[in-house]
Amino acid sequence: MTRKKVLLVGESWMSSATHYKGFDQFGSVTFHLGAEPLVKALAGSEFELTYMQAHQAPTELPLTLEGLDAYDAIILSDIGSNSILLHPDVWLHGKPMPNRVKLLREWTRKGGGLVMIGGYLTFQGIDGRGRWARTAVEEALPVDCLPHDDRIEVPEGFRAEITGDRAHPILAGLDGEWPLLLGANEVRLKDRPDVELLARLPDSEGGHPLLVTGSYGEGRSVAWTSDIGPHWLPNSFVEWPGYARLWKNVLAWVTKAS
């Protein structure tokens, strides 16, 4: 069986948590590599994952549709739109370059599988710095971003409320209560017949969308407004047997493998 090719872009930023040490002009710094749980969950599966950290994206994310076509699914996780939009030649040298945010929209329209995962720099993010609202990528998503800081911090935890049909391929094998989550991004459902809300936050936290699917042209898109690892996704969720099942289901659906 041919493995589906998945590109995960994002999930690396400077942090006070000690994961990976490097150095800059200020001395020792540390980096948060929040994608590690997903990388491990997909190891040896039917999905071949390439992990491109956020600081690599400005120079390494393909600049053509043909380059993006190497992947069946692209996951944007905790990475701001500017990291994808602005190639260093634009930022440093004032040189015109392809608009990769528009390219991602067109790649999805022609059949790609786009997934956006929540975090401090996805959807609109902390202080609005994710800046995905009113972008071409937002057009391809099944949800709209807010125009301001959209974080919902729930340090005491909340449980997902499943609203979709349990027979949906993404919810297959995920019966019973899901582990606690600690936060999410607030978004709004798009008013389109293809959009399906599969899970949401409880009413006590506003009932906002958590897991949403949709179509865009020949492609599909998924929004998961919480994280794939700490801090919003605690270790108890990562260690839950349903964690790997959930993400394999999402990727199978968005790539039309299921």
PDB file of C-alpha atoms in Angstrom:
ATOM      1  CA  MET A   1       0.000   0.000   0.000  1.00  0.00           C
ATOM      2  CA  THR A   2       1.297   3.453  -0.930  1.00  0.00           C
ATOM      3  CA  ARG A   3       1.756   5.613   2.142  1.00  0.00           C
ATOM      4  CA  LYS A   4       0.100   9.028   2.168  1.00  0.00           C
ATOM      5  CA  LYS A   5       2.618  11.872   2.421  1.00  0.00           C
ATOM      6  CA  VAL A   6       1.928  14.415   5.165  1.00  0.00           C
ATOM      7  CA  LEU A   7       3.767  17.679   5.829  1.00  0.00           C
ATOM      8  CA  LEU A   8       3.523  19.087   9.354  1.00  0.00           C
ATOM      9  CA  VAL A   9       4.559  22.759   9.450  1.00  0.00           C
ATOM     10  CA  GLY A  10       5.083  24.603  12.733  1.00  0.00           C
ATOM     11  CA  GLU A  11       5.218  23.667  16.411  1.00  0.00           C
ATOM     12  CA  SER A  12       8.582  25.084  17.437  1.00  0.00           C
ATOM     13  CA  TRP A  13       9.132  28.256  19.399  1.00  0.00           C
ATOM     14  CA  MET A  14      11.393  29.647  22.110  1.00  0.00           C
ATOM     15  CA  SER A  15      10.192  28.706  25.565  1.00  0.00           C
ATOM     16  CA  SER A  16      11.217  28.500  29.199  1.00  0.00           C
ATOM     17  CA  ALA A  17      10.523  24.757  29.122  1.00  0.00           C
ATOM     18  CA  THR A  18      13.660  22.687  28.566  1.00  0.00           C
ATOM     19  CA  HIS A  19      13.226  20.529  25.460  1.00  0.00           C
ATOM     20  CA  TYR A  20      16.063  21.454  23.142  1.00  0.00           C
ATOM     21  CA  LYS A  21      18.887  23.844  23.929  1.00  0.00           C
ATOM     22  CA  GLY A  22      20.517  26.255  21.532  1.00  0.00           C
ATOM     23  CA  PHE A  23      22.269  29.588  21.735  1.00  0.00           C
ATOM     24  CA  ASP A  24      21.819  33.097  20.412  1.00  0.00           C
ATOM     25  CA  GLN A  25      23.372  36.498  21.161  1.00  0.00           C
ATOM     26  CA  PHE A  26      21.703  36.480  24.582  1.00  0.00           C
ATOM     27  CA  GLY A  27      23.168  33.144  25.663  1.00  0.00           C
ATOM     28  CA  SER A  28      21.193  29.974  26.317  1.00  0.00           C
ATOM     29  CA  VAL A  29      17.678  29.653  24.933  1.00  0.00           C
ATOM     30  CA  THR A  30      15.300  26.716  24.781  1.00  0.00           C
ATOM     31  CA  PHE A  31      12.837  25.560  22.168  1.00  0.00           C
ATOM     32  CA  HIS A  32       9.444  23.908  22.528  1.00  0.00           C
ATOM     33  CA  LEU A  33       8.965  21.046  20.061  1.00  0.00           C
ATOM     34  CA  GLY A  34       5.255  20.448  20.511  1.00  0.00           C
ATOM     35  CA  ALA A  35       4.905  18.162  17.482  1.00  0.00           C
ATOM     36  CA  GLU A  36       6.746  15.257  19.103  1.00  0.00           C
ATOM     37  CA  PRO A  37       3.570  13.402  20.235  1.00  0.00           C
ATOM     38  CA  LEU A  38       2.131  13.417  16.713  1.00  0.00           C
ATOM     39  CA  VAL A  39       5.447  12.426  15.146  1.00  0.00           C
ATOM     40  CA  LYS A  40       5.568   9.392  17.454  1.00  0.00           C
ATOM     41  CA  ALA A  41       1.890   8.544  16.958  1.00  0.00           C
ATOM     42  CA  LEU A  42       2.295   8.333  13.171  1.00  0.00           C
ATOM     43  CA  ALA A  43       5.606   6.453  13.166  1.00  0.00           C
ATOM     44  CA  GLY A  44       5.275   3.264  11.131  1.00  0.00           C
ATOM     45  CA  SER A  45       1.703   4.076  10.104  1.00  0.00           C
ATOM     46  CA  GLU A  46       0.143   4.437   6.671  1.00  0.00           C
ATOM     47  CA  PHE A  47       1.166   8.111   6.788  1.00  0.00           C
ATOM     48  CA  GLU A  48       4.697   9.241   5.957  1.00  0.00           C
ATOM     49  CA  LEU A  49       5.222  12.389   8.006  1.00  0.00           C
ATOM     50  CA  THR A  50       7.694  15.156   7.194  1.00  0.00           C
ATOM     51  CA  TYR A  51       8.140  17.601  10.083  1.00  0.00           C
ATOM     52  CA  MET A  52       9.144  21.130   9.101  1.00  0.00           C
ATOM     53  CA  GLN A  53       9.648  23.293  12.176  1.00  0.00           C
ATOM     54  CA  ALA A  54       8.285  26.839  12.168  1.00  0.00           C
ATOM     55  CA  HIS A  55      11.694  28.494  11.805  1.00  0.00           C
ATOM     56  CA  GLN A  56      12.405  26.361   8.733  1.00  0.00           C
ATOM     57  CA  ALA A  57       9.191  27.257   6.900  1.00  0.00           C
ATOM     58  CA  PRO A  58      10.203  30.710   5.557  1.00  0.00           C
ATOM     59  CA  THR A  59      13.013  29.197   3.484  1.00  0.00           C
ATOM     60  CA  GLU A  60      11.980  25.543   3.047  1.00  0.00           C
ATOM     61  CA  LEU A  61       8.240  25.511   2.370  1.00  0.00           C
ATOM     62  CA  PRO A  62       7.743  25.008  -1.383  1.00  0.00           C
ATOM     63  CA  LEU A  63       7.170  28.109  -3.500  1.00  0.00           C
ATOM     64  CA  THR A  64       5.158  26.357  -6.229  1.00  0.00           C
ATOM     65  CA  LEU A  65       2.004  24.265  -6.506  1.00  0.00           C
ATOM     66  CA  GLU A  66       4.154  21.507  -7.955  1.00  0.00           C
ATOM     67  CA  GLY A  67       6.224  21.515  -4.780  1.00  0.00           C
ATOM     68  CA  LEU A  68       3.148  21.355  -2.562  1.00  0.00           C
ATOM     69  CA  ASP A  69       1.780  18.520  -4.714  1.00  0.00           C
ATOM     70  CA  ALA A  70       4.428  16.261  -3.193  1.00  0.00           C
ATOM     71  CA  TYR A  71       2.088  16.009  -0.175  1.00  0.00           C
ATOM     72  CA  ASP A  72      -1.380  14.537   0.249  1.00  0.00           C
ATOM     73  CA  ALA A  73      -2.004  16.506   3.457  1.00  0.00           C
ATOM     74  CA  ILE A  74      -0.482  19.635   4.976  1.00  0.00           C
ATOM     75  CA  ILE A  75      -0.900  20.391   8.682  1.00  0.00           C
ATOM     76  CA  LEU A  76      -0.417  23.948   9.958  1.00  0.00           C
ATOM     77  CA  SER A  77       0.160  23.863  13.701  1.00  0.00           C
ATOM     78  CA  ASP A  78       1.131  26.831  15.878  1.00  0.00           C
ATOM     79  CA  ILE A  79       2.706  28.807  13.037  1.00  0.00           C
ATOM     80  CA  GLY A  80       1.797  32.366  12.094  1.00  0.00           C
ATOM     81  CA  SER A  81       0.796  33.358   8.568  1.00  0.00           C
ATOM     82  CA  ASN A  82       3.811  35.666   8.186  1.00  0.00           C
ATOM     83  CA  SER A  83       6.203  32.722   8.511  1.00  0.00           C
ATOM     84  CA  ILE A  84       4.638  31.247   5.386  1.00  0.00           C
ATOM     85  CA  LEU A  85       3.777  34.464   3.564  1.00  0.00           C
ATOM     86  CA  LEU A  86       7.138  36.246   3.813  1.00  0.00           C
ATOM     87  CA  HIS A  87      10.138  34.545   2.257  1.00  0.00           C
ATOM     88  CA  PRO A  88      13.410  36.080   3.586  1.00  0.00           C
ATOM     89  CA  ASP A  89      14.071  37.577   0.137  1.00  0.00           C
ATOM     90  CA  VAL A  90      10.899  39.643   0.544  1.00  0.00           C
ATOM     91  CA  TRP A  91      11.628  40.625   4.132  1.00  0.00           C
ATOM     92  CA  LEU A  92      15.346  41.357   3.774  1.00  0.00           C
ATOM     93  CA  HIS A  93      15.825  42.319   0.123  1.00  0.00           C
ATOM     94  CA  GLY A  94      12.473  43.628  -1.114  1.00  0.00           C
ATOM     95  CA  LYS A  95      12.331  40.950  -3.821  1.00  0.00           C
ATOM     96  CA  PRO A  96       8.931  39.767  -5.164  1.00  0.00           C
ATOM     97  CA  MET A  97       8.279  36.098  -4.345  1.00  0.00           C
ATOM     98  CA  PRO A  98       5.302  33.714  -4.717  1.00  0.00           C
ATOM     99  CA  ASN A  99       2.467  34.083  -2.187  1.00  0.00           C
ATOM    100  CA  ARG A 100       2.477  30.740  -0.375  1.00  0.00           C
ATOM    101  CA  VAL A 101      -0.688  31.514   1.589  1.00  0.00           C
ATOM    102  CA  LYS A 102      -2.578  31.773  -1.719  1.00  0.00           C
ATOM    103  CA  LEU A 103      -0.751  28.711  -3.020  1.00  0.00           C
ATOM    104  CA  LEU A 104      -2.001  26.675  -0.033  1.00  0.00           C
ATOM    105  CA  ARG A 105      -5.549  27.741  -0.845  1.00  0.00           C
ATOM    106  CA  GLU A 106      -5.165  26.712  -4.489  1.00  0.00           C
ATOM    107  CA  TRP A 107      -3.462  23.447  -3.524  1.00  0.00           C
ATOM    108  CA  THR A 108      -6.473  22.620  -1.341  1.00  0.00           C
ATOM    109  CA  ARG A 109      -8.938  23.655  -4.061  1.00  0.00           C
ATOM    110  CA  LYS A 110      -7.372  21.234  -6.524  1.00  0.00           C
ATOM    111  CA  GLY A 111      -7.536  18.275  -4.141  1.00  0.00           C
ATOM    112  CA  GLY A 112      -5.150  18.712  -1.197  1.00  0.00           C
ATOM    113  CA  GLY A 113      -6.013  17.928   2.409  1.00  0.00           C
ATOM    114  CA  LEU A 114      -5.499  20.938   4.693  1.00  0.00           C
ATOM    115  CA  VAL A 115      -5.515  20.713   8.507  1.00  0.00           C
ATOM    116  CA  MET A 116      -5.156  23.623  10.910  1.00  0.00           C
ATOM    117  CA  ILE A 117      -4.389  22.800  14.540  1.00  0.00           C
ATOM    118  CA  GLY A 118      -4.829  25.301  17.338  1.00  0.00           C
ATOM    119  CA  GLY A 119      -2.100  27.083  19.247  1.00  0.00           C
ATOM    120  CA  TYR A 120      -0.701  30.472  20.129  1.00  0.00           C
ATOM    121  CA  LEU A 121       0.079  31.272  16.475  1.00  0.00           C
ATOM    122  CA  THR A 122      -2.667  29.489  14.552  1.00  0.00           C
ATOM    123  CA  PHE A 123      -6.168  30.741  13.815  1.00  0.00           C
ATOM    124  CA  GLN A 124      -5.686  34.265  15.204  1.00  0.00           C
ATOM    125  CA  GLY A 125      -3.611  33.368  18.264  1.00  0.00           C
ATOM    126  CA  ILE A 126      -2.087  35.300  21.136  1.00  0.00           C
ATOM    127  CA  ASP A 127      -2.585  39.062  20.734  1.00  0.00           C
ATOM    128  CA  GLY A 128      -3.812  38.320  17.200  1.00  0.00           C
ATOM    129  CA  ARG A 129      -0.276  37.449  16.085  1.00  0.00           C
ATOM    130  CA  GLY A 130      -1.223  34.334  14.137  1.00  0.00           C
ATOM    131  CA  ARG A 131      -2.911  36.637  11.619  1.00  0.00           C
ATOM    132  CA  TRP A 132      -4.838  33.945   9.725  1.00  0.00           C
ATOM    133  CA  ALA A 133      -8.082  35.962   9.698  1.00  0.00           C
ATOM    134  CA  ARG A 134      -9.105  37.195   6.233  1.00  0.00           C
ATOM    135  CA  THR A 135      -6.344  35.227   4.499  1.00  0.00           C
ATOM    136  CA  ALA A 136      -6.545  32.854   1.539  1.00  0.00           C
ATOM    137  CA  VAL A 137      -5.937  29.902   3.878  1.00  0.00           C
ATOM    138  CA  GLU A 138      -8.922  30.930   5.984  1.00  0.00           C
ATOM    139  CA  GLU A 139     -11.051  30.675   2.823  1.00  0.00           C
ATOM    140  CA  ALA A 140     -10.163  26.994   2.549  1.00  0.00           C
ATOM    141  CA  LEU A 141     -10.948  26.211   6.195  1.00  0.00           C
ATOM    142  CA  PRO A 142     -14.407  25.204   7.499  1.00  0.00           C
ATOM    143  CA  VAL A 143     -14.194  27.953  10.144  1.00  0.00           C
ATOM    144  CA  ASP A 144     -13.576  31.705  10.273  1.00  0.00           C
ATOM    145  CA  CYS A 145     -10.989  33.259  12.587  1.00  0.00           C
ATOM    146  CA  LEU A 146     -11.760  36.102  14.950  1.00  0.00           C
ATOM    147  CA  PRO A 147     -10.052  39.470  14.304  1.00  0.00           C
ATOM    148  CA  HIS A 148      -8.410  39.528  17.752  1.00  0.00           C
ATOM    149  CA  ASP A 149      -6.763  37.337  20.412  1.00  0.00           C
ATOM    150  CA  ASP A 150      -8.832  34.150  20.321  1.00  0.00           C
ATOM    151  CA  ARG A 151      -7.311  32.025  23.089  1.00  0.00           C
ATOM    152  CA  ILE A 152      -9.548  30.161  25.529  1.00  0.00           C
ATOM    153  CA  GLU A 153      -7.403  29.105  28.489  1.00  0.00           C
ATOM    154  CA  VAL A 154      -8.995  26.466  30.737  1.00  0.00           C
ATOM    155  CA  PRO A 155      -6.300  25.377  33.213  1.00  0.00           C
ATOM    156  CA  GLU A 156      -8.795  23.277  35.175  1.00  0.00           C
ATOM    157  CA  GLY A 157      -9.595  21.364  31.995  1.00  0.00           C
ATOM    158  CA  PHE A 158     -12.669  20.629  29.899  1.00  0.00           C
ATOM    159  CA  ARG A 159     -13.955  17.603  28.041  1.00  0.00           C
ATOM    160  CA  ALA A 160     -14.885  17.599  24.381  1.00  0.00           C
ATOM    161  CA  GLU A 161     -18.577  17.309  23.638  1.00  0.00           C
ATOM    162  CA  ILE A 162     -19.069  15.037  20.645  1.00  0.00           C
ATOM    163  CA  THR A 163     -21.759  16.467  18.375  1.00  0.00           C
ATOM    164  CA  GLY A 164     -21.139  14.567  15.135  1.00  0.00           C
ATOM    165  CA  ASP A 165     -22.442  11.196  14.055  1.00  0.00           C
ATOM    166  CA  ARG A 166     -20.348   8.519  15.767  1.00  0.00           C
ATOM    167  CA  ALA A 167     -20.314   6.719  12.427  1.00  0.00           C
ATOM    168  CA  HIS A 168     -18.275   9.538  10.871  1.00  0.00           C
ATOM    169  CA  PRO A 169     -14.868   8.156   9.790  1.00  0.00           C
ATOM    170  CA  ILE A 170     -13.022  10.663  11.982  1.00  0.00           C
ATOM    171  CA  LEU A 171     -14.897   9.508  15.097  1.00  0.00           C
ATOM    172  CA  ALA A 172     -14.555   5.788  14.372  1.00  0.00           C
ATOM    173  CA  GLY A 173     -13.112   3.847  17.318  1.00  0.00           C
ATOM    174  CA  LEU A 174     -13.291   6.853  19.647  1.00  0.00           C
ATOM    175  CA  ASP A 175     -16.220   5.823  21.810  1.00  0.00           C
ATOM    176  CA  GLY A 176     -16.456   6.907  25.424  1.00  0.00           C
ATOM    177  CA  GLU A 177     -15.210   9.977  27.247  1.00  0.00           C
ATOM    178  CA  TRP A 178     -12.195  11.845  25.874  1.00  0.00           C
ATOM    179  CA  PRO A 179      -9.447  13.046  28.260  1.00  0.00           C
ATOM    180  CA  LEU A 180      -9.315  16.642  29.448  1.00  0.00           C
ATOM    181  CA  LEU A 181      -8.098  19.507  27.280  1.00  0.00           C
ATOM    182  CA  LEU A 182      -6.673  22.738  28.703  1.00  0.00           C
ATOM    183  CA  GLY A 183      -7.438  25.308  26.034  1.00  0.00           C
ATOM    184  CA  ALA A 184      -8.384  26.127  22.455  1.00  0.00           C
ATOM    185  CA  ASN A 185      -8.772  28.914  19.929  1.00  0.00           C
ATOM    186  CA  GLU A 186     -12.214  30.459  19.498  1.00  0.00           C
ATOM    187  CA  VAL A 187     -13.478  30.317  15.908  1.00  0.00           C
ATOM    188  CA  ARG A 188     -16.811  30.577  14.080  1.00  0.00           C
ATOM    189  CA  LEU A 189     -18.344  27.889  11.892  1.00  0.00           C
ATOM    190  CA  LYS A 190     -18.668  28.818   8.235  1.00  0.00           C
ATOM    191  CA  ASP A 191     -22.278  28.836   7.019  1.00  0.00           C
ATOM    192  CA  ARG A 192     -21.877  26.231   4.263  1.00  0.00           C
ATOM    193  CA  PRO A 193     -23.658  22.909   3.695  1.00  0.00           C
ATOM    194  CA  ASP A 194     -20.366  20.994   3.528  1.00  0.00           C
ATOM    195  CA  VAL A 195     -19.282  22.113   7.011  1.00  0.00           C
ATOM    196  CA  GLU A 196     -19.799  19.552   9.781  1.00  0.00           C
ATOM    197  CA  LEU A 197     -19.202  20.134  13.489  1.00  0.00           C
ATOM    198  CA  LEU A 198     -17.927  16.901  15.037  1.00  0.00           C
ATOM    199  CA  ALA A 199     -16.957  18.155  18.503  1.00  0.00           C
ATOM    200  CA  ARG A 200     -17.180  21.355  20.511  1.00  0.00           C
ATOM    201  CA  LEU A 201     -16.271  22.840  23.865  1.00  0.00           C
ATOM    202  CA  PRO A 202     -18.909  22.415  26.595  1.00  0.00           C
ATOM    203  CA  ASP A 203     -21.483  25.143  27.198  1.00  0.00           C
ATOM    204  CA  SER A 204     -19.574  26.180  30.333  1.00  0.00           C
ATOM    205  CA  GLU A 205     -16.687  27.242  28.039  1.00  0.00           C
ATOM    206  CA  GLY A 206     -18.864  28.839  25.384  1.00  0.00           C
ATOM    207  CA  GLY A 207     -19.717  25.794  23.266  1.00  0.00           C
ATOM    208  CA  HIS A 208     -17.192  26.886  20.617  1.00  0.00           C
ATOM    209  CA  PRO A 209     -16.110  24.576  17.766  1.00  0.00           C
ATOM    210  CA  LEU A 210     -13.369  22.055  18.536  1.00  0.00           C
ATOM    211  CA  LEU A 211     -13.312  19.653  15.571  1.00  0.00           C
ATOM    212  CA  VAL A 212     -14.809  20.723  12.228  1.00  0.00           C
ATOM    213  CA  THR A 213     -14.658  19.291   8.707  1.00  0.00           C
ATOM    214  CA  GLY A 214     -15.394  20.820   5.343  1.00  0.00           C
ATOM    215  CA  SER A 215     -14.768  20.685   1.614  1.00  0.00           C
ATOM    216  CA  TYR A 216     -13.050  23.253  -0.583  1.00  0.00           C
ATOM    217  CA  GLY A 217     -13.160  22.674  -4.319  1.00  0.00           C
ATOM    218  CA  GLU A 218     -11.819  19.167  -4.885  1.00  0.00           C
ATOM    219  CA  GLY A 219     -10.052  19.152  -1.516  1.00  0.00           C
ATOM    220  CA  ARG A 220     -10.968  18.755   2.123  1.00  0.00           C
ATOM    221  CA  SER A 221     -10.068  20.683   5.252  1.00  0.00           C
ATOM    222  CA  VAL A 222     -10.196  20.080   9.004  1.00  0.00           C
ATOM    223  CA  ALA A 223      -9.965  22.497  11.916  1.00  0.00           C
ATOM    224  CA  TRP A 224      -8.939  21.222  15.364  1.00  0.00           C
ATOM    225  CA  THR A 225      -8.893  24.242  17.653  1.00  0.00           C
ATOM    226  CA  SER A 226      -6.931  22.718  20.542  1.00  0.00           C
ATOM    227  CA  ASP A 227      -3.306  21.539  20.310  1.00  0.00           C
ATOM    228  CA  ILE A 228      -1.454  18.322  19.457  1.00  0.00           C
ATOM    229  CA  GLY A 229       0.745  18.449  22.570  1.00  0.00           C
ATOM    230  CA  PRO A 230       1.349  20.402  25.775  1.00  0.00           C
ATOM    231  CA  HIS A 231       0.263  22.783  27.035  1.00  0.00           C
ATOM    232  CA  TRP A 232      -3.339  22.709  25.785  1.00  0.00           C
ATOM    233  CA  LEU A 233      -3.147  18.957  25.148  1.00  0.00           C
ATOM    234  CA  PRO A 234      -1.971  17.401  28.424  1.00  0.00           C
ATOM    235  CA  ASN A 235       0.017  14.191  28.678  1.00  0.00           C
ATOM    236  CA  SER A 236      -3.098  12.259  29.674  1.00  0.00           C
ATOM    237  CA  PHE A 237      -4.560  13.014  26.221  1.00  0.00           C
ATOM    238  CA  VAL A 238      -1.315  12.116  24.438  1.00  0.00           C
ATOM    239  CA  GLU A 239      -1.153   8.808  26.341  1.00  0.00           C
ATOM    240  CA  TRP A 240      -4.801   8.002  25.602  1.00  0.00           C
ATOM    241  CA  PRO A 241      -5.073   5.167  23.017  1.00  0.00           C
ATOM    242  CA  GLY A 242      -7.515   7.366  21.105  1.00  0.00           C
ATOM    243  CA  TYR A 243      -4.845  10.028  20.441  1.00  0.00           C
ATOM    244  CA  ALA A 244      -3.152   8.113  17.633  1.00  0.00           C
ATOM    245  CA  ARG A 245      -6.507   6.857  16.357  1.00  0.00           C
ATOM    246  CA  LEU A 246      -7.918  10.390  16.186  1.00  0.00           C
ATOM    247  CA  TRP A 247      -5.062  11.724  14.068  1.00  0.00           C
ATOM    248  CA  LYS A 248      -4.935   8.711  11.781  1.00  0.00           C
ATOM    249  CA  ASN A 249      -8.686   9.111  11.268  1.00  0.00           C
ATOM    250  CA  VAL A 250      -8.314  12.843  10.536  1.00  0.00           C
ATOM    251  CA  LEU A 251      -5.558  12.238   7.989  1.00  0.00           C
ATOM    252  CA  ALA A 252      -7.403   9.330   6.368  1.00  0.00           C
ATOM    253  CA  TRP A 253     -10.502  11.510   5.939  1.00  0.00           C
ATOM    254  CA  VAL A 254      -8.740  14.638   4.725  1.00  0.00           C
ATOM    255  CA  THR A 255      -6.707  12.630   2.165  1.00  0.00           C
ATOM    256  CA  LYS A 256      -9.790  10.641   1.098  1.00  0.00           C
ATOM    257  CA  ALA A 257      -8.151   7.411   2.167  1.00  0.00           C
ATOM    258  CA  SER A 258     -11.173   6.433   4.302  1.00  0.00           C
TER     259      SER A 258
END
